[in-house]
């Protein structure tokens, strides 16, 4: 009978005493052969279990080691010790699983995040990762709640795709052809018509194109699924496999799109604060300690909770790309030649530029619109100036780009013209262009990188620490 157990979090919250309960969890520490700190992952707060002298035989007491799993039945009593109101006075203790203290990699001391990445299969059992992954869960739940409450349809777009219109070169190929001797055509090229799908296929980099098809029927859809990019960038904000949320809205322009994205981010933050305050407070303290190791001028001015509250209570700054370039050119940072990459109208903003804008100049999230068409995707709506498109990126302090979106080009001729300019296969994309042939409407959408949002809310610096098992160049463990 495992279902009669109570969760530690519920038990600690109830503040009731005098009754008997059963709890199960893992030993964090065992002091004086008497006090067990038991954790079941529902909260970072351990339940103190008191094992009175004589209750267990010596041999069994020895089996209560860090990492071992226990089933304990006992009476809930008021605690005399500091730090907790309640504790459990054990009547029976069953050791469900032993844990060899000599071999258990997680010692009751502080481990570095780098070390914990190497034992990612056990790191959920630490306070830091307990908090991070409970917050990640809360945010995922809030994503669905936000869109469901607004009447958006959750569309599951495919993981395997036959179109490579968006990110050719950065995709992971999916194939069942033999490596040693693939079938070849007359010119020596690999003949993908003999491949599993009868064509060349890849893992998706985005569900947007299919999302647009859904929006042209349901008015408003969103996707929330894994996406894959074979980009060889070893940074603290890129993964080869990450989760993306992509809403797509018919009857919607760039302005509506920005408003939705800002509301969405604020909703997620508020949901996490309301539902996971303890975890965020824990992460706030963790971050404060980490900040202390940095030189004064690199420390952030706000703590995690302060930063989140600040973002909730202030509007995001909205500027055009042209303004952004102007601000960068006028900055003392630029004049002192502190940027590694050059600044001139037409460049793709580099991470250092984005971070200067949000962290030094505006000190809050910034939405940049009106990017040069040359650096953006073919489907973005062309502005009347002939140079820019109705794109919008949201840049966040500490992260850089967190959202990328646009109003889509709904005019068939303009879209086809742009596709030809960019040498895209107009005929192959005919299914996509049909949306513009049959009842085209102004529409817009964006993609929010879920892990970057989790980073923002948890204050974790490295994206590898907010996904269960990170996939990055040269790393696919667990
Ligand atoms: P970046 O310039 O940071 O590489 P991008 O311009 O390639 O991002 P988009 O194609 O606009 O990104 O994707 C939408 C969102 O997905 C981004 O705003 C970001 O939050 C997230 N994202 C993109 N690439 C990655 C990645 N490799 N790992 C994690 N998240 C990512
Ligand atoms: Mn982008």
mmCIF file of N, CA and C in Angstrom, residues 275-395:
data_model
loop_
_atom_site.group_PDB
_atom_site.id
_atom_site.type_symbol
_atom_site.label_atom_id
_atom_site.label_comp_id
_atom_site.label_asym_id
_atom_site.label_seq_id
_atom_site.Cartn_x
_atom_site.Cartn_y
_atom_site.Cartn_z
ATOM 1 N N UNK A 275 3.021 30.168 -7.261
ATOM 2 C CA UNK A 275 2.940 28.738 -6.953
ATOM 3 C C UNK A 275 4.234 28.119 -6.434
ATOM 4 N N UNK A 276 5.351 28.791 -6.679
ATOM 5 C CA UNK A 276 6.643 28.215 -6.282
ATOM 6 C C UNK A 276 7.506 29.231 -5.555
ATOM 7 N N UNK A 277 6.871 30.000 -4.697
ATOM 8 C CA UNK A 277 7.601 31.079 -4.022
ATOM 9 C C UNK A 277 8.813 30.549 -3.259
ATOM 10 N N UNK A 278 8.610 29.446 -2.530
ATOM 11 C CA UNK A 278 9.726 28.900 -1.743
ATOM 12 C C UNK A 278 10.914 28.530 -2.610
ATOM 13 N N UNK A 279 10.608 27.919 -3.762
ATOM 14 C CA UNK A 279 11.691 27.517 -4.656
ATOM 15 C C UNK A 279 12.415 28.734 -5.216
ATOM 16 N N UNK A 280 11.652 29.743 -5.577
ATOM 17 C CA UNK A 280 12.294 30.933 -6.148
ATOM 18 C C UNK A 280 13.097 31.661 -5.069
ATOM 19 N N UNK A 281 12.573 31.683 -3.856
ATOM 20 C CA UNK A 281 13.348 32.304 -2.772
ATOM 21 C C UNK A 281 14.647 31.536 -2.525
ATOM 22 N N UNK A 282 14.559 30.222 -2.616
ATOM 23 C CA UNK A 282 15.779 29.421 -2.457
ATOM 24 C C UNK A 282 16.783 29.760 -3.559
ATOM 25 N N UNK A 283 16.289 29.829 -4.800
ATOM 26 C CA UNK A 283 17.174 30.116 -5.934
ATOM 27 C C UNK A 283 17.724 31.542 -5.848
ATOM 28 N N UNK A 284 16.920 32.435 -5.298
ATOM 29 C CA UNK A 284 17.338 33.818 -5.080
ATOM 30 C C UNK A 284 18.575 33.847 -4.169
ATOM 31 N N UNK A 285 18.506 33.092 -3.087
ATOM 32 C CA UNK A 285 19.651 33.033 -2.153
ATOM 33 C C UNK A 285 20.865 32.373 -2.777
ATOM 34 N N UNK A 286 20.593 31.320 -3.534
ATOM 35 C CA UNK A 286 21.682 30.610 -4.207
ATOM 36 C C UNK A 286 22.430 31.563 -5.139
ATOM 37 N N UNK A 287 21.630 32.341 -5.879
ATOM 38 C CA UNK A 287 22.206 33.283 -6.839
ATOM 39 C C UNK A 287 22.987 34.384 -6.118
ATOM 40 N N UNK A 288 22.422 34.850 -4.998
ATOM 41 C CA UNK A 288 23.089 35.906 -4.234
ATOM 42 C C UNK A 288 24.478 35.440 -3.791
ATOM 43 N N UNK A 289 24.563 34.169 -3.379
ATOM 44 C CA UNK A 289 25.872 33.641 -2.969
ATOM 45 C C UNK A 289 26.827 33.529 -4.149
ATOM 46 N N UNK A 290 26.272 33.126 -5.292
ATOM 47 C CA UNK A 290 27.095 33.013 -6.492
ATOM 48 C C UNK A 290 27.609 34.394 -6.907
ATOM 49 N N UNK A 291 26.739 35.390 -6.779
ATOM 50 C CA UNK A 291 27.105 36.759 -7.165
ATOM 51 C C UNK A 291 28.257 37.285 -6.317
ATOM 52 N N UNK A 292 28.271 36.868 -5.049
ATOM 53 C CA UNK A 292 29.319 37.341 -4.133
ATOM 54 C C UNK A 292 30.715 36.952 -4.619
ATOM 55 N N UNK A 293 30.790 35.882 -5.413
ATOM 56 C CA UNK A 293 32.089 35.432 -5.910
ATOM 57 C C UNK A 293 32.604 36.331 -7.041
ATOM 58 N N UNK A 294 31.680 37.124 -7.610
ATOM 59 C CA UNK A 294 32.070 37.941 -8.762
ATOM 60 C C UNK A 294 32.642 39.279 -8.309
ATOM 61 N N UNK A 295 33.464 39.908 -9.176
ATOM 62 C CA UNK A 295 33.903 41.266 -8.853
ATOM 63 C C UNK A 295 32.701 42.225 -8.810
ATOM 64 N N UNK A 296 32.811 43.233 -7.961
ATOM 65 C CA UNK A 296 31.719 44.176 -7.712
ATOM 66 C C UNK A 296 31.017 44.663 -8.992
ATOM 67 N N UNK A 297 31.796 45.062 -9.984
ATOM 68 C CA UNK A 297 31.187 45.687 -11.173
ATOM 69 C C UNK A 297 30.457 44.700 -12.080
ATOM 70 N N UNK A 298 30.631 43.397 -11.825
ATOM 71 C CA UNK A 298 29.912 42.415 -12.634
ATOM 72 C C UNK A 298 28.663 41.878 -11.938
ATOM 73 N N UNK A 299 28.493 42.276 -10.689
ATOM 74 C CA UNK A 299 27.316 41.762 -9.964
ATOM 75 C C UNK A 299 26.046 42.436 -10.468
ATOM 76 N N UNK A 300 24.933 41.669 -10.460
ATOM 77 C CA UNK A 300 23.693 42.301 -10.899
ATOM 78 C C UNK A 300 23.115 43.124 -9.757
ATOM 79 N N UNK A 301 22.440 44.204 -10.153
ATOM 80 C CA UNK A 301 21.953 45.140 -9.139
ATOM 81 C C UNK A 301 20.775 44.581 -8.359
ATOM 82 N N UNK A 302 19.974 43.744 -9.025
ATOM 83 C CA UNK A 302 18.776 43.208 -8.378
ATOM 84 C C UNK A 302 18.933 41.731 -8.069
ATOM 85 N N UNK A 303 18.347 41.312 -6.959
ATOM 86 C CA UNK A 303 18.266 39.886 -6.667
ATOM 87 C C UNK A 303 17.235 39.248 -7.585
ATOM 88 N N UNK A 304 17.148 37.920 -7.568
ATOM 89 C CA UNK A 304 16.242 37.224 -8.489
ATOM 90 C C UNK A 304 14.788 37.651 -8.294
ATOM 91 N N UNK A 305 14.317 37.602 -7.059
ATOM 92 C CA UNK A 305 12.916 37.939 -6.814
ATOM 93 C C UNK A 305 12.652 39.402 -7.155
ATOM 94 N N UNK A 306 13.609 40.262 -6.809
ATOM 95 C CA UNK A 306 13.459 41.691 -7.151
ATOM 96 C C UNK A 306 13.378 41.882 -8.658
ATOM 97 N N UNK A 307 14.225 41.147 -9.372
ATOM 98 C CA UNK A 307 14.231 41.262 -10.830
ATOM 99 C C UNK A 307 12.876 40.829 -11.404
ATOM 100 N N UNK A 308 12.357 39.714 -10.904
ATOM 101 C CA UNK A 308 11.082 39.211 -11.428
ATOM 102 C C UNK A 308 9.955 40.193 -11.121
ATOM 103 N N UNK A 309 9.961 40.726 -9.897
ATOM 104 C CA UNK A 309 8.926 41.707 -9.526
ATOM 105 C C UNK A 309 9.035 42.946 -10.404
ATOM 106 N N UNK A 310 10.273 43.363 -10.648
ATOM 107 C CA UNK A 310 10.492 44.542 -11.475
ATOM 108 C C UNK A 310 9.930 44.329 -12.883
ATOM 109 N N UNK A 311 10.190 43.152 -13.440
ATOM 110 C CA UNK A 311 9.709 42.860 -14.792
ATOM 111 C C UNK A 311 8.178 42.836 -14.821
ATOM 112 N N UNK A 312 7.591 42.288 -13.763
ATOM 113 C CA UNK A 312 6.122 42.243 -13.694
ATOM 114 C C UNK A 312 5.514 43.636 -13.653
ATOM 115 N N UNK A 313 6.203 44.537 -12.957
ATOM 116 C CA UNK A 313 5.599 45.847 -12.691
ATOM 117 C C UNK A 313 5.955 46.930 -13.703
ATOM 118 N N UNK A 314 6.748 46.577 -14.714
ATOM 119 C CA UNK A 314 7.142 47.593 -15.683
ATOM 120 C C UNK A 314 6.891 47.117 -17.102
ATOM 121 N N UNK A 315 6.580 48.088 -17.975
ATOM 122 C CA UNK A 315 6.405 47.743 -19.378
ATOM 123 C C UNK A 315 7.750 47.414 -20.000
ATOM 124 N N UNK A 316 7.726 46.495 -20.938
ATOM 125 C CA UNK A 316 8.940 46.229 -21.711
ATOM 126 C C UNK A 316 9.201 47.468 -22.571
ATOM 127 N N UNK A 317 10.471 47.769 -22.778
ATOM 128 C CA UNK A 317 10.829 48.879 -23.655
ATOM 129 C C UNK A 317 10.606 48.443 -25.100
ATOM 130 N N UNK A 318 10.052 49.318 -25.938
ATOM 131 C CA UNK A 318 9.866 48.943 -27.341
ATOM 132 C C UNK A 318 10.641 49.908 -28.233
ATOM 133 N N UNK A 319 11.571 49.382 -29.003
ATOM 134 C CA UNK A 319 12.361 50.237 -29.893
ATOM 135 C C UNK A 319 12.510 49.575 -31.263
ATOM 136 N N UNK A 320 12.843 50.381 -32.252
ATOM 137 C CA UNK A 320 13.093 49.795 -33.569
ATOM 138 C C UNK A 320 14.558 49.375 -33.649
ATOM 139 N N UNK A 321 14.812 48.507 -34.587
ATOM 140 C CA UNK A 321 16.184 48.064 -34.851
ATOM 141 C C UNK A 321 17.070 49.284 -35.144
ATOM 142 N N UNK A 322 16.528 50.209 -35.950
ATOM 143 C CA UNK A 322 17.297 51.405 -36.325
ATOM 144 C C UNK A 322 17.673 52.216 -35.084
ATOM 145 N N UNK A 323 16.722 52.358 -34.156
ATOM 146 C CA UNK A 323 17.032 53.042 -32.878
ATOM 147 C C UNK A 323 18.104 52.282 -32.109
ATOM 148 N N UNK A 324 17.988 50.957 -32.113
ATOM 149 C CA UNK A 324 18.942 50.135 -31.359
ATOM 150 C C UNK A 324 20.358 50.362 -31.884
ATOM 151 N N UNK A 325 20.486 50.391 -33.208
ATOM 152 C CA UNK A 325 21.805 50.627 -33.815
ATOM 153 C C UNK A 325 22.311 52.012 -33.406
ATOM 154 N N UNK A 326 21.418 52.978 -33.415
ATOM 155 C CA UNK A 326 21.793 54.340 -33.050
ATOM 156 C C UNK A 326 22.290 54.395 -31.602
ATOM 157 N N UNK A 327 21.539 53.738 -30.703
ATOM 158 C CA UNK A 327 21.937 53.724 -29.283
ATOM 159 C C UNK A 327 23.313 53.087 -29.117
ATOM 160 N N UNK A 328 23.531 51.998 -29.844
ATOM 161 C CA UNK A 328 24.827 51.306 -29.734
ATOM 162 C C UNK A 328 25.960 52.197 -30.249
ATOM 163 N N UNK A 329 25.699 52.860 -31.379
ATOM 164 C CA UNK A 329 26.744 53.726 -31.966
ATOM 165 C C UNK A 329 27.083 54.907 -31.057
ATOM 166 N N UNK A 330 26.057 55.375 -30.340
ATOM 167 C CA UNK A 330 26.258 56.525 -29.457
ATOM 168 C C UNK A 330 26.853 56.138 -28.096
ATOM 169 N N UNK A 331 26.914 54.850 -27.812
ATOM 170 C CA UNK A 331 27.315 54.419 -26.469
ATOM 171 C C UNK A 331 28.809 54.613 -26.229
ATOM 172 N N UNK A 332 29.150 54.855 -24.984
ATOM 173 C CA UNK A 332 30.574 54.997 -24.658
ATOM 174 C C UNK A 332 31.270 53.649 -24.847
ATOM 175 N N UNK A 333 30.520 52.598 -24.664
ATOM 176 C CA UNK A 333 31.017 51.250 -24.865
ATOM 177 C C UNK A 333 31.576 51.102 -26.290
ATOM 178 N N UNK A 334 30.802 51.607 -27.247
ATOM 179 C CA UNK A 334 31.224 51.529 -28.655
ATOM 180 C C UNK A 334 32.428 52.436 -28.885
ATOM 181 N N UNK A 335 32.324 53.647 -28.324
ATOM 182 C CA UNK A 335 33.385 54.629 -28.567
ATOM 183 C C UNK A 335 34.714 54.177 -27.953
ATOM 184 N N UNK A 336 34.602 53.409 -26.859
ATOM 185 C CA UNK A 336 35.836 52.880 -26.255
ATOM 186 C C UNK A 336 36.243 51.542 -26.886
ATOM 187 N N UNK A 337 35.568 51.208 -27.997
ATOM 188 C CA UNK A 337 35.877 49.969 -28.751
ATOM 189 C C UNK A 337 35.772 48.712 -27.889
ATOM 190 N N UNK A 338 34.738 48.683 -27.043
ATOM 191 C CA UNK A 338 34.600 47.521 -26.153
ATOM 192 C C UNK A 338 33.783 46.384 -26.776
ATOM 193 N N UNK A 339 33.102 46.660 -27.907
ATOM 194 C CA UNK A 339 32.385 45.566 -28.578
ATOM 195 C C UNK A 339 33.359 44.789 -29.452
ATOM 196 N N UNK A 340 33.182 43.481 -29.442
ATOM 197 C CA UNK A 340 34.046 42.639 -30.264
ATOM 198 C C UNK A 340 33.614 42.737 -31.736
ATOM 199 N N UNK A 341 32.283 42.777 -31.948
ATOM 200 C CA UNK A 341 31.752 42.827 -33.312
ATOM 201 C C UNK A 341 31.371 44.257 -33.671
ATOM 202 N N UNK A 342 31.557 44.604 -34.932
ATOM 203 C CA UNK A 342 31.284 45.961 -35.385
ATOM 204 C C UNK A 342 29.781 46.265 -35.365
ATOM 205 N N UNK A 343 29.475 47.550 -35.250
ATOM 206 C CA UNK A 343 28.074 47.982 -35.267
ATOM 207 C C UNK A 343 27.844 48.858 -36.497
ATOM 208 N N UNK A 344 26.917 48.435 -37.345
ATOM 209 C CA UNK A 344 26.491 49.279 -38.467
ATOM 210 C C UNK A 344 25.118 48.781 -38.901
ATOM 211 N N UNK A 345 24.319 49.669 -39.480
ATOM 212 C CA UNK A 345 22.955 49.283 -39.863
ATOM 213 C C UNK A 345 23.022 48.098 -40.827
ATOM 214 N N UNK A 346 22.304 47.036 -40.508
ATOM 215 C CA UNK A 346 22.314 45.860 -41.381
ATOM 216 C C UNK A 346 22.881 44.630 -40.690
ATOM 217 N N UNK A 347 23.641 44.827 -39.602
ATOM 218 C CA UNK A 347 24.211 43.674 -38.904
ATOM 219 C C UNK A 347 23.122 42.905 -38.152
ATOM 220 N N UNK A 348 23.398 41.626 -37.930
ATOM 221 C CA UNK A 348 22.564 40.849 -37.026
ATOM 222 C C UNK A 348 23.088 41.198 -35.632
ATOM 223 N N UNK A 349 22.220 41.653 -34.742
ATOM 224 C CA UNK A 349 22.706 42.051 -33.410
ATOM 225 C C UNK A 349 23.386 40.858 -32.750
ATOM 226 N N UNK A 350 24.590 41.055 -32.284
ATOM 227 C CA UNK A 350 25.302 39.997 -31.585
ATOM 228 C C UNK A 350 24.865 39.994 -30.117
ATOM 229 N N UNK A 351 25.127 38.882 -29.482
ATOM 230 C CA UNK A 351 24.752 38.744 -28.083
ATOM 231 C C UNK A 351 25.276 39.910 -27.227
ATOM 232 N N UNK A 352 26.505 40.355 -27.484
ATOM 233 C CA UNK A 352 27.073 41.470 -26.694
ATOM 234 C C UNK A 352 26.273 42.758 -26.904
ATOM 235 N N UNK A 353 25.729 42.940 -28.129
ATOM 236 C CA UNK A 353 24.925 44.142 -28.402
ATOM 237 C C UNK A 353 23.582 44.053 -27.676
ATOM 238 N N UNK A 354 22.982 42.872 -27.766
ATOM 239 C CA UNK A 354 21.686 42.677 -27.111
ATOM 240 C C UNK A 354 21.832 42.895 -25.612
ATOM 241 N N UNK A 355 22.898 42.358 -25.056
ATOM 242 C CA UNK A 355 23.065 42.465 -23.605
ATOM 243 C C UNK A 355 23.377 43.895 -23.188
ATOM 244 N N UNK A 356 24.086 44.623 -24.045
ATOM 245 C CA UNK A 356 24.330 46.026 -23.715
ATOM 246 C C UNK A 356 22.998 46.772 -23.639
ATOM 247 N N UNK A 357 22.138 46.549 -24.622
ATOM 248 C CA UNK A 357 20.848 47.249 -24.671
ATOM 249 C C UNK A 357 19.999 46.953 -23.434
ATOM 250 N N UNK A 358 19.879 45.683 -23.068
ATOM 251 C CA UNK A 358 18.987 45.348 -21.944
ATOM 252 C C UNK A 358 19.646 45.542 -20.583
ATOM 253 N N UNK A 359 20.912 45.200 -20.473
ATOM 254 C CA UNK A 359 21.537 45.221 -19.140
ATOM 255 C C UNK A 359 22.127 46.575 -18.777
ATOM 256 N N UNK A 360 22.702 47.252 -19.752
ATOM 257 C CA UNK A 360 23.353 48.535 -19.440
ATOM 258 C C UNK A 360 22.464 49.734 -19.764
ATOM 259 N N UNK A 361 21.844 49.699 -20.946
ATOM 260 C CA UNK A 361 21.108 50.887 -21.377
ATOM 261 C C UNK A 361 19.712 50.978 -20.771
ATOM 262 N N UNK A 362 18.861 49.995 -21.046
ATOM 263 C CA UNK A 362 17.471 50.084 -20.569
ATOM 264 C C UNK A 362 17.255 49.425 -19.214
ATOM 265 N N UNK A 363 18.072 48.473 -18.883
ATOM 266 C CA UNK A 363 17.947 47.732 -17.626
ATOM 267 C C UNK A 363 16.566 47.092 -17.452
ATOM 268 N N UNK A 364 16.010 46.621 -18.525
ATOM 269 C CA UNK A 364 14.739 45.893 -18.493
ATOM 270 C C UNK A 364 14.567 45.176 -19.825
ATOM 271 N N UNK A 365 13.580 44.283 -19.937
ATOM 272 C CA UNK A 365 13.372 43.611 -21.220
ATOM 273 C C UNK A 365 13.062 44.624 -22.325
ATOM 274 N N UNK A 366 13.560 44.335 -23.510
ATOM 275 C CA UNK A 366 13.391 45.245 -24.645
ATOM 276 C C UNK A 366 12.812 44.465 -25.821
ATOM 277 N N UNK A 367 11.820 45.070 -26.496
ATOM 278 C CA UNK A 367 11.307 44.463 -27.727
ATOM 279 C C UNK A 367 11.833 45.284 -28.896
ATOM 280 N N UNK A 368 12.591 44.625 -29.761
ATOM 281 C CA UNK A 368 13.149 45.305 -30.930
ATOM 282 C C UNK A 368 12.337 44.908 -32.155
ATOM 283 N N UNK A 369 11.911 45.916 -32.938
ATOM 284 C CA UNK A 369 11.107 45.642 -34.139
ATOM 285 C C UNK A 369 11.794 46.206 -35.376
ATOM 286 N N UNK A 370 11.258 45.829 -36.547
ATOM 287 C CA UNK A 370 11.733 46.421 -37.793
ATOM 288 C C UNK A 370 13.162 46.086 -38.138
ATOM 289 N N UNK A 371 13.463 44.812 -38.200
ATOM 290 C CA UNK A 371 14.818 44.364 -38.569
ATOM 291 C C UNK A 371 15.008 44.438 -40.084
ATOM 292 N N UNK A 372 16.252 44.588 -40.536
ATOM 293 C CA UNK A 372 16.520 44.522 -41.981
ATOM 294 C C UNK A 372 16.056 43.179 -42.538
ATOM 295 N N UNK A 373 15.433 43.210 -43.711
ATOM 296 C CA UNK A 373 14.878 41.951 -44.248
ATOM 297 C C UNK A 373 15.974 40.938 -44.561
ATOM 298 N N UNK A 374 17.166 41.407 -44.867
ATOM 299 C CA UNK A 374 18.262 40.504 -45.249
ATOM 300 C C UNK A 374 18.638 39.526 -44.137
ATOM 301 N N UNK A 375 18.447 39.925 -42.878
ATOM 302 C CA UNK A 375 18.887 39.034 -41.798
ATOM 303 C C UNK A 375 17.722 38.251 -41.196
ATOM 304 N N UNK A 376 16.538 38.347 -41.818
ATOM 305 C CA UNK A 376 15.382 37.650 -41.250
ATOM 306 C C UNK A 376 14.775 36.676 -42.259
ATOM 307 N N UNK A 377 13.876 35.831 -41.766
ATOM 308 C CA UNK A 377 13.311 34.754 -42.584
ATOM 309 C C UNK A 377 12.367 35.287 -43.665
ATOM 310 N N UNK A 378 12.153 34.443 -44.675
ATOM 311 C CA UNK A 378 11.379 34.845 -45.861
ATOM 312 C C UNK A 378 9.916 35.188 -45.564
ATOM 313 N N UNK A 379 9.372 34.595 -44.483
ATOM 314 C CA UNK A 379 7.927 34.732 -44.251
ATOM 315 C C UNK A 379 7.551 36.004 -43.488
ATOM 316 N N UNK A 380 8.544 36.820 -43.131
ATOM 317 C CA UNK A 380 8.200 38.000 -42.340
ATOM 318 C C UNK A 380 7.642 39.109 -43.235
ATOM 319 N N UNK A 381 6.659 39.828 -42.708
ATOM 320 C CA UNK A 381 5.947 40.804 -43.534
ATOM 321 C C UNK A 381 6.835 42.005 -43.866
ATOM 322 N N UNK A 382 6.865 42.329 -45.148
ATOM 323 C CA UNK A 382 7.724 43.429 -45.603
ATOM 324 C C UNK A 382 7.091 44.782 -45.267
ATOM 325 N N UNK A 383 7.893 45.639 -44.685
ATOM 326 C CA UNK A 383 7.418 46.983 -44.381
ATOM 327 C C UNK A 383 7.472 47.851 -45.632
ATOM 328 N N UNK A 384 6.747 48.982 -45.586
ATOM 329 C CA UNK A 384 6.637 49.832 -46.774
ATOM 330 C C UNK A 384 7.969 50.464 -47.179
ATOM 331 N N UNK A 385 8.906 50.545 -46.257
ATOM 332 C CA UNK A 385 10.204 51.163 -46.590
ATOM 333 C C UNK A 385 11.040 50.305 -47.544
ATOM 334 N N UNK A 386 10.600 49.055 -47.785
ATOM 335 C CA UNK A 386 11.332 48.191 -48.700
ATOM 336 C C UNK A 386 12.624 47.620 -48.125
ATOM 337 N N UNK A 387 12.958 48.025 -46.915
ATOM 338 C CA UNK A 387 14.229 47.570 -46.323
ATOM 339 C C UNK A 387 14.031 46.666 -45.102
ATOM 340 N N UNK A 388 12.956 46.928 -44.370
ATOM 341 C CA UNK A 388 12.783 46.223 -43.097
ATOM 342 C C UNK A 388 11.547 45.329 -43.131
ATOM 343 N N UNK A 389 11.487 44.421 -42.137
ATOM 344 C CA UNK A 389 10.320 43.542 -42.000
ATOM 345 C C UNK A 389 9.719 43.694 -40.606
ATOM 346 N N UNK A 390 8.438 43.276 -40.489
ATOM 347 C CA UNK A 390 7.715 43.407 -39.222
ATOM 348 C C UNK A 390 8.098 42.283 -38.272
ATOM 349 N N UNK A 391 9.381 42.246 -37.910
ATOM 350 C CA UNK A 391 9.889 41.243 -36.979
ATOM 351 C C UNK A 391 9.919 41.845 -35.582
ATOM 352 N N UNK A 392 9.895 40.999 -34.593
ATOM 353 C CA UNK A 392 10.096 41.485 -33.220
ATOM 354 C C UNK A 392 10.850 40.438 -32.424
ATOM 355 N N UNK A 393 11.903 40.862 -31.756
ATOM 356 C CA UNK A 393 12.634 39.979 -30.851
ATOM 357 C C UNK A 393 12.516 40.558 -29.449
ATOM 358 N N UNK A 394 12.324 39.716 -28.476
ATOM 359 C CA UNK A 394 12.356 40.194 -27.085
ATOM 360 C C UNK A 394 13.696 39.788 -26.475
ATOM 361 N N UNK A 395 14.364 40.786 -25.938
ATOM 362 C CA UNK A 395 15.666 40.557 -25.313
ATOM 363 C C UNK A 395 15.507 40.710 -23.806
#
